mmCIF file with all atom_site columns, C-alpha atoms in Angstrom:
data_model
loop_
_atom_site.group_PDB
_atom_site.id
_atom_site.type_symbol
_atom_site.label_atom_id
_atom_site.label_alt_id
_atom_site.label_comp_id
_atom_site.label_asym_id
_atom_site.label_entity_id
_atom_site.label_seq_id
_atom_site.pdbx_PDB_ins_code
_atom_site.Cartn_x
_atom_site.Cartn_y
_atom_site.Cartn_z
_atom_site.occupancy
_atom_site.B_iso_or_equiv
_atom_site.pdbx_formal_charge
_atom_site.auth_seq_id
_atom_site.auth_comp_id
_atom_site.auth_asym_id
_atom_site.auth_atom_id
_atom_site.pdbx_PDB_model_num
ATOM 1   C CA . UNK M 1 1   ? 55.059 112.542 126.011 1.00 90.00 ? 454 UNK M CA 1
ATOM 2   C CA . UNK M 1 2   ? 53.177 112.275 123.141 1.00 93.00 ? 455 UNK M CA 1
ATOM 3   C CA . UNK M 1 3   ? 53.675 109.390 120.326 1.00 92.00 ? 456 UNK M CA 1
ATOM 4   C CA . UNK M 1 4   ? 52.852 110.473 117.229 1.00 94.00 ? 457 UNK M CA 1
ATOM 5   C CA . UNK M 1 5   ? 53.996 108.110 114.653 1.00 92.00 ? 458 UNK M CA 1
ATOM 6   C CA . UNK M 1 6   ? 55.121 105.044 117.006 1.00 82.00 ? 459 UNK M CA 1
ATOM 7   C CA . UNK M 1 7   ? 56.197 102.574 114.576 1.00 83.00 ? 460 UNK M CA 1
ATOM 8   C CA . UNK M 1 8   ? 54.621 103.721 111.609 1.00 88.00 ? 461 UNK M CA 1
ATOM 9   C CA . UNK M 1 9   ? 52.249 100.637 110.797 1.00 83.00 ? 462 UNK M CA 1
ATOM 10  C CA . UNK M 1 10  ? 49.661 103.202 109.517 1.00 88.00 ? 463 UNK M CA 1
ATOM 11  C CA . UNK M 1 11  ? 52.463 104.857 107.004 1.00 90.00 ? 464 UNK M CA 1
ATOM 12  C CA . UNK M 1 12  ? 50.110 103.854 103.840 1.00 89.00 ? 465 UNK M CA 1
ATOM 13  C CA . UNK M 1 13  ? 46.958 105.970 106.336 1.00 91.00 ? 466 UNK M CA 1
ATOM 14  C CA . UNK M 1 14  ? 49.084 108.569 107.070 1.00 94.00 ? 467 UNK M CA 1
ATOM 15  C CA . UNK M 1 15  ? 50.816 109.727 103.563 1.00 96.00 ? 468 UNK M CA 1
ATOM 16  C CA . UNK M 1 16  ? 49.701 110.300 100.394 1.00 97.00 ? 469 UNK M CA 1
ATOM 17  C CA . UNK M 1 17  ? 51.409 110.869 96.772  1.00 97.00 ? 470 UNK M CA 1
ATOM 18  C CA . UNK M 1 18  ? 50.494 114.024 95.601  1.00 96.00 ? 471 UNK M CA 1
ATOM 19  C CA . UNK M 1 19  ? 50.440 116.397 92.346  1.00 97.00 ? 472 UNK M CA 1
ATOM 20  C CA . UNK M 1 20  ? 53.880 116.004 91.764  1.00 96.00 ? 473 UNK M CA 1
ATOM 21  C CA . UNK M 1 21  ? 54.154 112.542 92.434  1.00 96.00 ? 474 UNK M CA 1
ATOM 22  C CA . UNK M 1 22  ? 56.003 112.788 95.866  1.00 96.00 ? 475 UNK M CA 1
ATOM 23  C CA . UNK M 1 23  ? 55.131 110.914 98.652  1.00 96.00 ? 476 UNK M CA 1
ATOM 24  C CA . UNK M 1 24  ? 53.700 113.708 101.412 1.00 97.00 ? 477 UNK M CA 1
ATOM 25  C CA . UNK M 1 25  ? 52.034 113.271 105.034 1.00 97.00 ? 478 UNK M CA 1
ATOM 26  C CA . UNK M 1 26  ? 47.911 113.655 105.165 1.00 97.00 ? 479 UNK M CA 1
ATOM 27  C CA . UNK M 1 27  ? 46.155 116.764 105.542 1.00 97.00 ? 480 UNK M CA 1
ATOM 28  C CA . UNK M 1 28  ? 44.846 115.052 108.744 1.00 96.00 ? 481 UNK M CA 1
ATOM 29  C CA . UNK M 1 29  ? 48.222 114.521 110.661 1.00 97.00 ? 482 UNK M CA 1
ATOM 30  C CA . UNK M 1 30  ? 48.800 118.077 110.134 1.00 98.00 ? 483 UNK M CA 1
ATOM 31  C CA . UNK M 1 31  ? 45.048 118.467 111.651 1.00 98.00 ? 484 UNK M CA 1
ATOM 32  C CA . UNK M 1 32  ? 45.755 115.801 114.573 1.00 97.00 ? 485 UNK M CA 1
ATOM 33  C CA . UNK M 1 33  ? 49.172 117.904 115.285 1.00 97.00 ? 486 UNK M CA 1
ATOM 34  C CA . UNK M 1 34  ? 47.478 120.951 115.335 1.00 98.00 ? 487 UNK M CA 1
ATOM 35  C CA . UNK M 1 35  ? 44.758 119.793 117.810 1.00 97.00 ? 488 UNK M CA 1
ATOM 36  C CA . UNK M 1 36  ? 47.420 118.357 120.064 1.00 97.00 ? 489 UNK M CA 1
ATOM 37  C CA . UNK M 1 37  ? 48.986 121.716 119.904 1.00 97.00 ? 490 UNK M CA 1
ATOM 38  C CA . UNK M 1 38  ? 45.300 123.113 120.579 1.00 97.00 ? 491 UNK M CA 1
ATOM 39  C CA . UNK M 1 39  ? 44.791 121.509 123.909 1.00 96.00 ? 492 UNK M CA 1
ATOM 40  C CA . UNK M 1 40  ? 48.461 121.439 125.359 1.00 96.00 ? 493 UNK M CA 1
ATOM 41  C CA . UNK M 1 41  ? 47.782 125.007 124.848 1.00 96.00 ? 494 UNK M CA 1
ATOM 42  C CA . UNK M 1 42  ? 44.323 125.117 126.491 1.00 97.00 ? 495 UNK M CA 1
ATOM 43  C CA . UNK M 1 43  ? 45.313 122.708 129.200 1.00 96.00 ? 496 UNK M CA 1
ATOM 44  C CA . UNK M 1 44  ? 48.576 124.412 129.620 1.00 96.00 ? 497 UNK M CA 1
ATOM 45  C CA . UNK M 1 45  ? 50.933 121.387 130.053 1.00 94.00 ? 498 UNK M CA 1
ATOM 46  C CA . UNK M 1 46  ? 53.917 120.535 128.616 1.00 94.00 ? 499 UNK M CA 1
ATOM 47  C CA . UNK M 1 47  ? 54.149 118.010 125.687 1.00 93.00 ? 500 UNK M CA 1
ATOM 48  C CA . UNK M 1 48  ? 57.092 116.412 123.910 1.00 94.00 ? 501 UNK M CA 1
ATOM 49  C CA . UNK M 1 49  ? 55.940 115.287 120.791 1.00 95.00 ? 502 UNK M CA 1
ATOM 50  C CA . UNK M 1 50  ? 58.003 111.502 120.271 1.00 95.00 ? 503 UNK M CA 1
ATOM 51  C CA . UNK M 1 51  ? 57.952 110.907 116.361 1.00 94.00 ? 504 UNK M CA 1
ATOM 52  C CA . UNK M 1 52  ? 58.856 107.038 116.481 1.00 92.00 ? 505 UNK M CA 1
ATOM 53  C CA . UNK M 1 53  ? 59.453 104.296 118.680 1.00 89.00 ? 506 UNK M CA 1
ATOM 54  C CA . UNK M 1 54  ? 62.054 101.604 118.375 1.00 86.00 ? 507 UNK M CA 1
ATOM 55  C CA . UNK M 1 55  ? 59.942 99.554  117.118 1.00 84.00 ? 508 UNK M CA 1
ATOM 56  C CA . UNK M 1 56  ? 59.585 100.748 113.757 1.00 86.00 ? 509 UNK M CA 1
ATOM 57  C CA . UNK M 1 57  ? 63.289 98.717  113.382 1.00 84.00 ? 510 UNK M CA 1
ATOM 58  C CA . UNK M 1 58  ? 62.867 95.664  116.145 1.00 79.00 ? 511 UNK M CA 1
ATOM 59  C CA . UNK M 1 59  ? 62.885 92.883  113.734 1.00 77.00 ? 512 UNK M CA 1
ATOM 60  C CA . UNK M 1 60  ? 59.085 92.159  114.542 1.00 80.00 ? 513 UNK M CA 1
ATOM 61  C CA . UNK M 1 61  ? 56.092 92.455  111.942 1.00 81.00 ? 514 UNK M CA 1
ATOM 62  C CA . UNK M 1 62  ? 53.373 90.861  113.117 1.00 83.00 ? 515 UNK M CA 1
ATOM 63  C CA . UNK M 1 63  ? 52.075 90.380  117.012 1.00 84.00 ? 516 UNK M CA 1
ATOM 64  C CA . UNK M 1 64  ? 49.804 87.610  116.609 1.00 88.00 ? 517 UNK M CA 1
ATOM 65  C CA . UNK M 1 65  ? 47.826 88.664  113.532 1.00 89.00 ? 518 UNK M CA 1
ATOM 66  C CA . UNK M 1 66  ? 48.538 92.094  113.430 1.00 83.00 ? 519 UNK M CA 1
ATOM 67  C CA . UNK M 1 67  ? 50.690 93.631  110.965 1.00 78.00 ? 520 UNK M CA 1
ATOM 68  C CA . UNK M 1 68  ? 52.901 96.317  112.692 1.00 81.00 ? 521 UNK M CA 1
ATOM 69  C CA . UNK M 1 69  ? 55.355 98.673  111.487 1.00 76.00 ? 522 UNK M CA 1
ATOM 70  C CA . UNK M 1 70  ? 58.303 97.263  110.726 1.00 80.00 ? 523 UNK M CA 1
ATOM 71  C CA . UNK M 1 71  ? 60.698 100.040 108.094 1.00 85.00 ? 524 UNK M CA 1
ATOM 72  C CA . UNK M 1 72  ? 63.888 98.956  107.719 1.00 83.00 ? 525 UNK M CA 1
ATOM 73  C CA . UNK M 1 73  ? 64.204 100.555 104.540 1.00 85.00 ? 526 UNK M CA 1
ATOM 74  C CA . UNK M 1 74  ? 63.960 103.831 106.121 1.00 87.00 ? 527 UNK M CA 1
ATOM 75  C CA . UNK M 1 75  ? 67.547 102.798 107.455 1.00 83.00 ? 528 UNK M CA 1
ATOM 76  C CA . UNK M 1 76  ? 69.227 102.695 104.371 1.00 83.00 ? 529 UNK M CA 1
ATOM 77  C CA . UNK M 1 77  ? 70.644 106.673 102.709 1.00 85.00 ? 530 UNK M CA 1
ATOM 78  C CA . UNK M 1 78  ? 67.766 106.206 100.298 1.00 88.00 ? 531 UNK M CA 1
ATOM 79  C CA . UNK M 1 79  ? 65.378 105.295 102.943 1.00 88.00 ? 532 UNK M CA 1
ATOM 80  C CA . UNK M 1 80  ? 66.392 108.233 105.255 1.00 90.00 ? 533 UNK M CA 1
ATOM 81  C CA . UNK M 1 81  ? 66.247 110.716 102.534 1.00 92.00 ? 534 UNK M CA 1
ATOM 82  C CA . UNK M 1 82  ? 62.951 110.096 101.406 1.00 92.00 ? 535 UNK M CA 1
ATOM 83  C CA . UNK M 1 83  ? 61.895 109.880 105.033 1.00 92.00 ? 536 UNK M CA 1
ATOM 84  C CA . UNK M 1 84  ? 63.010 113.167 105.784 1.00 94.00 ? 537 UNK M CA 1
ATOM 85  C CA . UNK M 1 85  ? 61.476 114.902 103.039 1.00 95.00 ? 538 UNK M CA 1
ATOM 86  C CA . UNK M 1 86  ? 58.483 113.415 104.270 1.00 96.00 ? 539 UNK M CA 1
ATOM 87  C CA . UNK M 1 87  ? 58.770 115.180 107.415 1.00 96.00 ? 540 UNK M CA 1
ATOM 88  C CA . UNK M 1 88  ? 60.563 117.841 106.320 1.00 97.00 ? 541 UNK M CA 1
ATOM 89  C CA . UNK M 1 89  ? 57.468 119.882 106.131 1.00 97.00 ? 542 UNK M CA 1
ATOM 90  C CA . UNK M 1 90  ? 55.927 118.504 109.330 1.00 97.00 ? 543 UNK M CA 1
ATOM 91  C CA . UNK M 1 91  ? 59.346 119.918 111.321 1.00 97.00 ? 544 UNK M CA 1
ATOM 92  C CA . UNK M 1 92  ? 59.102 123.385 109.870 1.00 97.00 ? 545 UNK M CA 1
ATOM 93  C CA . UNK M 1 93  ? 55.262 123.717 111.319 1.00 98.00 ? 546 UNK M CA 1
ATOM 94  C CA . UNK M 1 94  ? 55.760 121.814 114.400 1.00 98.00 ? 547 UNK M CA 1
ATOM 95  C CA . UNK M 1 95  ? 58.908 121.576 115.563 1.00 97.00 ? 548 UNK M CA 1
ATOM 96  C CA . UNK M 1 96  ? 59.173 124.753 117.336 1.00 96.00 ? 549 UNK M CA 1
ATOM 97  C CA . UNK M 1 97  ? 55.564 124.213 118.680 1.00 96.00 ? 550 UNK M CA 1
ATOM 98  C CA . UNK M 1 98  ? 56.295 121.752 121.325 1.00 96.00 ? 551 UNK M CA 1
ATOM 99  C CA . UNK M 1 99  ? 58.369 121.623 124.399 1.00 94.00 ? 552 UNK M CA 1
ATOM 100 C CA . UNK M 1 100 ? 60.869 118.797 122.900 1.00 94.00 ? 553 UNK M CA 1
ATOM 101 C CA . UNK M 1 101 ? 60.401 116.764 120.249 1.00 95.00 ? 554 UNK M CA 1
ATOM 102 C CA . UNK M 1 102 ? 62.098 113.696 120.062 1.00 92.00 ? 555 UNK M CA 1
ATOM 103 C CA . UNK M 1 103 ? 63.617 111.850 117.255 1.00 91.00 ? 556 UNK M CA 1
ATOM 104 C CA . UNK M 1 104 ? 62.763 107.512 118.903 1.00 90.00 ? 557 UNK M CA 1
ATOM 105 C CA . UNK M 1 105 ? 62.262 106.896 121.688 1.00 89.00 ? 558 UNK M CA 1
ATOM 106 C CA . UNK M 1 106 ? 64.615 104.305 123.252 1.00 86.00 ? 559 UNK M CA 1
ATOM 107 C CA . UNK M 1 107 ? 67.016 103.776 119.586 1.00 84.00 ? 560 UNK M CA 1
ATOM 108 C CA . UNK M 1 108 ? 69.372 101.546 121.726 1.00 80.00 ? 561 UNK M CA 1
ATOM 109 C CA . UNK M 1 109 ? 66.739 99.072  121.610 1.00 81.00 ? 562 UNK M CA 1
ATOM 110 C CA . UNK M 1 110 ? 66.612 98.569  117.571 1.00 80.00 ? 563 UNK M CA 1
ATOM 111 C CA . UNK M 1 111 ? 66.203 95.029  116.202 1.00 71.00 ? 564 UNK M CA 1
ATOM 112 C CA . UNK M 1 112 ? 70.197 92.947  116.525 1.00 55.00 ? 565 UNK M CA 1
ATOM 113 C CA . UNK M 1 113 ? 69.450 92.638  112.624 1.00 50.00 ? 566 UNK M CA 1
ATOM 114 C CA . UNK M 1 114 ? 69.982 95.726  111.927 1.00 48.00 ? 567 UNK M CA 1
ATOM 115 C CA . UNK M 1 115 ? 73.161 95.990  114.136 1.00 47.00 ? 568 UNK M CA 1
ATOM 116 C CA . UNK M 1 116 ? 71.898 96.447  117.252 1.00 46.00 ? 569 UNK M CA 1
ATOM 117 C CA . UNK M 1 117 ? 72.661 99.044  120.058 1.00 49.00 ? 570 UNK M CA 1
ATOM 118 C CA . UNK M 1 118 ? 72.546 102.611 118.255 1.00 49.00 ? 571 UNK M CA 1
ATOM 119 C CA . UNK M 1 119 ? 75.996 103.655 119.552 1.00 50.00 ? 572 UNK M CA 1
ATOM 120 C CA . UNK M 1 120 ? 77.390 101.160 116.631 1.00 55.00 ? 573 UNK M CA 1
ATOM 121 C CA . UNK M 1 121 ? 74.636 101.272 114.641 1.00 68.00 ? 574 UNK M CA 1
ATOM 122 C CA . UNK M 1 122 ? 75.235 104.276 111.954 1.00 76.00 ? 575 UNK M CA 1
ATOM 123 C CA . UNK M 1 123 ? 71.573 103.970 110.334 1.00 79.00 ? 576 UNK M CA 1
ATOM 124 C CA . UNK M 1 124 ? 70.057 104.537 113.306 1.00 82.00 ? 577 UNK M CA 1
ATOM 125 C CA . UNK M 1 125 ? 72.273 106.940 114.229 1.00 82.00 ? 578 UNK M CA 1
ATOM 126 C CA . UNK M 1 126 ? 71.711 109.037 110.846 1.00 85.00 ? 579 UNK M CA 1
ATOM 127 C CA . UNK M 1 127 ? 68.417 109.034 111.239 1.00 87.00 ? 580 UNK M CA 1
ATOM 128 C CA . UNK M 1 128 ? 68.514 110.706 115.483 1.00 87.00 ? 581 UNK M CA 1
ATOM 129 C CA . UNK M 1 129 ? 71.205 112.888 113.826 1.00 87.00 ? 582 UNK M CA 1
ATOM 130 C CA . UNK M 1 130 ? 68.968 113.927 110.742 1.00 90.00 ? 583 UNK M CA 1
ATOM 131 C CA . UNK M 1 131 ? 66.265 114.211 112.518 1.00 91.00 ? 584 UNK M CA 1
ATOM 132 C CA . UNK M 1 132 ? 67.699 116.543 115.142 1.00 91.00 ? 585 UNK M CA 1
ATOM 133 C CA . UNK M 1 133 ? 69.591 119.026 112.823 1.00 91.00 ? 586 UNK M CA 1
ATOM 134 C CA . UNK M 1 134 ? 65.441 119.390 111.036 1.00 94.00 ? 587 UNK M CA 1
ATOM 135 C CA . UNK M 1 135 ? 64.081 119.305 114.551 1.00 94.00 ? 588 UNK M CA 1
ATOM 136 C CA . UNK M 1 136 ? 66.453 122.371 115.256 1.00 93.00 ? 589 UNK M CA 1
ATOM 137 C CA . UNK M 1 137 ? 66.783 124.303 111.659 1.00 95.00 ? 590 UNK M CA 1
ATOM 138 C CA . UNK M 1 138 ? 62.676 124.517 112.326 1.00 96.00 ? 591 UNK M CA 1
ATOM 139 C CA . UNK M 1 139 ? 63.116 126.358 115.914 1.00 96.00 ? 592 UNK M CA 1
ATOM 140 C CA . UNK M 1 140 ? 62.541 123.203 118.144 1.00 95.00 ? 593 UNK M CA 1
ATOM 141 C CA . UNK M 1 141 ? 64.543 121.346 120.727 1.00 92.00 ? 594 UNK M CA 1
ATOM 142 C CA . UNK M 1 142 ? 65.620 117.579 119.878 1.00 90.00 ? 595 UNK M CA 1
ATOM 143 C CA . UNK M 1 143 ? 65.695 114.645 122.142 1.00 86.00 ? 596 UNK M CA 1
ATOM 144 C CA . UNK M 1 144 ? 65.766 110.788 121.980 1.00 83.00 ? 597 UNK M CA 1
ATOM 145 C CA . UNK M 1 145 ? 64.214 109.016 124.944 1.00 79.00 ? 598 UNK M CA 1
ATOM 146 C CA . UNK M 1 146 ? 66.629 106.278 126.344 1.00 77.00 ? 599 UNK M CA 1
ATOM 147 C CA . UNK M 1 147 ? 65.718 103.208 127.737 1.00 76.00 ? 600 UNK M CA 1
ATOM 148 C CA . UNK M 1 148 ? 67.406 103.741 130.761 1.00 73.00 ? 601 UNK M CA 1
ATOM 149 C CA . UNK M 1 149 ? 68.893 106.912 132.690 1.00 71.00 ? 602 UNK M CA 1
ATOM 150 C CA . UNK M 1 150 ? 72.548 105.851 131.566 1.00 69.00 ? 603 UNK M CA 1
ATOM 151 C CA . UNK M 1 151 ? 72.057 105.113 128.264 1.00 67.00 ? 604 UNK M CA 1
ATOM 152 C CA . UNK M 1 152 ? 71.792 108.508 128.157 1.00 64.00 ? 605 UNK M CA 1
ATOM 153 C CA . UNK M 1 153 ? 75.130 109.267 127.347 1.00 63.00 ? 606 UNK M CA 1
ATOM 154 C CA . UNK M 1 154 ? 75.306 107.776 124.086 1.00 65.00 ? 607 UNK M CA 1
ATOM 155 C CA . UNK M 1 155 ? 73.430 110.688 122.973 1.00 63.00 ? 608 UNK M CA 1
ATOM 156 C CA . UNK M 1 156 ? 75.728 113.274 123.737 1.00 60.00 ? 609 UNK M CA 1
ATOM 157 C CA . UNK M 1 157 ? 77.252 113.877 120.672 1.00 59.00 ? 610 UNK M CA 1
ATOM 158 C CA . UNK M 1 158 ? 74.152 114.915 119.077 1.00 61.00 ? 611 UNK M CA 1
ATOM 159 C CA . UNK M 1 159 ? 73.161 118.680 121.072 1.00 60.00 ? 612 UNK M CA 1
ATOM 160 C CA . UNK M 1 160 ? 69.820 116.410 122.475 1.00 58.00 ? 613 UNK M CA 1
ATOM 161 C CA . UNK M 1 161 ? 68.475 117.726 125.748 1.00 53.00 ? 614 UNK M CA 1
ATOM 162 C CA . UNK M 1 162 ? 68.776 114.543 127.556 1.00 46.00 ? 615 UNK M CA 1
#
């Protein structure tokens, strides 16, 4: 497992706005990507690519000094749509590169702010949902990592490879 975009504290590093005025990932991630691709390939192991962790929506934005990614507006329709166009682009040359990719990695554990536990939680929900039908339409296989073996379940509904 491979994280790419954890909890997106770098999100300002990592995107750009370009000619049109839309906000779009960096040349370089697609770079990075590639030259993960480039030695899984080499190497010949398998790698699932994990886009965020829970932490990008744990309630927490600094750890002693350090800012860290903390995107709770990425939870609201607004947020999620302007996420996924983000990515959009990302999924259609990645997501059928890698072994799995997977949407978070342990959702269940999401900040009690923001309504915690993902089985009641529909923005977190949305987004593993959203995330899987892109990770899919663009050839790959979608997972979510739980926390533990039989949180598993909760997942079901979505066609992950648990």
């Amino acid at each position: 497992r491979v994280w790419l975009f954890t909890d997106l504290r770098n999100w300002e590093d990592i995107t750009t706005i370009n000619a049109d005025g839309k906000r779009v990932l960096t040349e370089q991630v697609y770079k990075d990507t590639q030259a993960i691709i480039d030695a899984r390939d080499r190497l010949g192991m398998e790698v699932d690519a994990v886009m965020v962790d829970f932490h990008i929506l744990n309630g927490i934005s600094m750890e002693g000094t350090t800012v860290v990614g903390e995107h709770p507006e990425f939870f609201t329709n607004q947020g999620l749509s302007e996420f996924n166009e983000v990515f959009e682009p990302w999924y259609a040359e990645f997501a059928g590169k890698f072994d799995y990719v997977e949407t978070m990695n342990e959702p269940e554990n999401t900040a009690p702010g923001a309504g915690a536990n993902v089985f009641f939680n529909p923005n977190v929900w949305n987004l593993l949902s959203t995330g899987s039908d892109l990770i899919k339409a663009n050839g790959g296989q979608a997972t979510t990592g739980a926390a533990k073996q039989g949180e598993a379940y909760k997942y079901r509904n979505m066609d992950f490879q648990c």
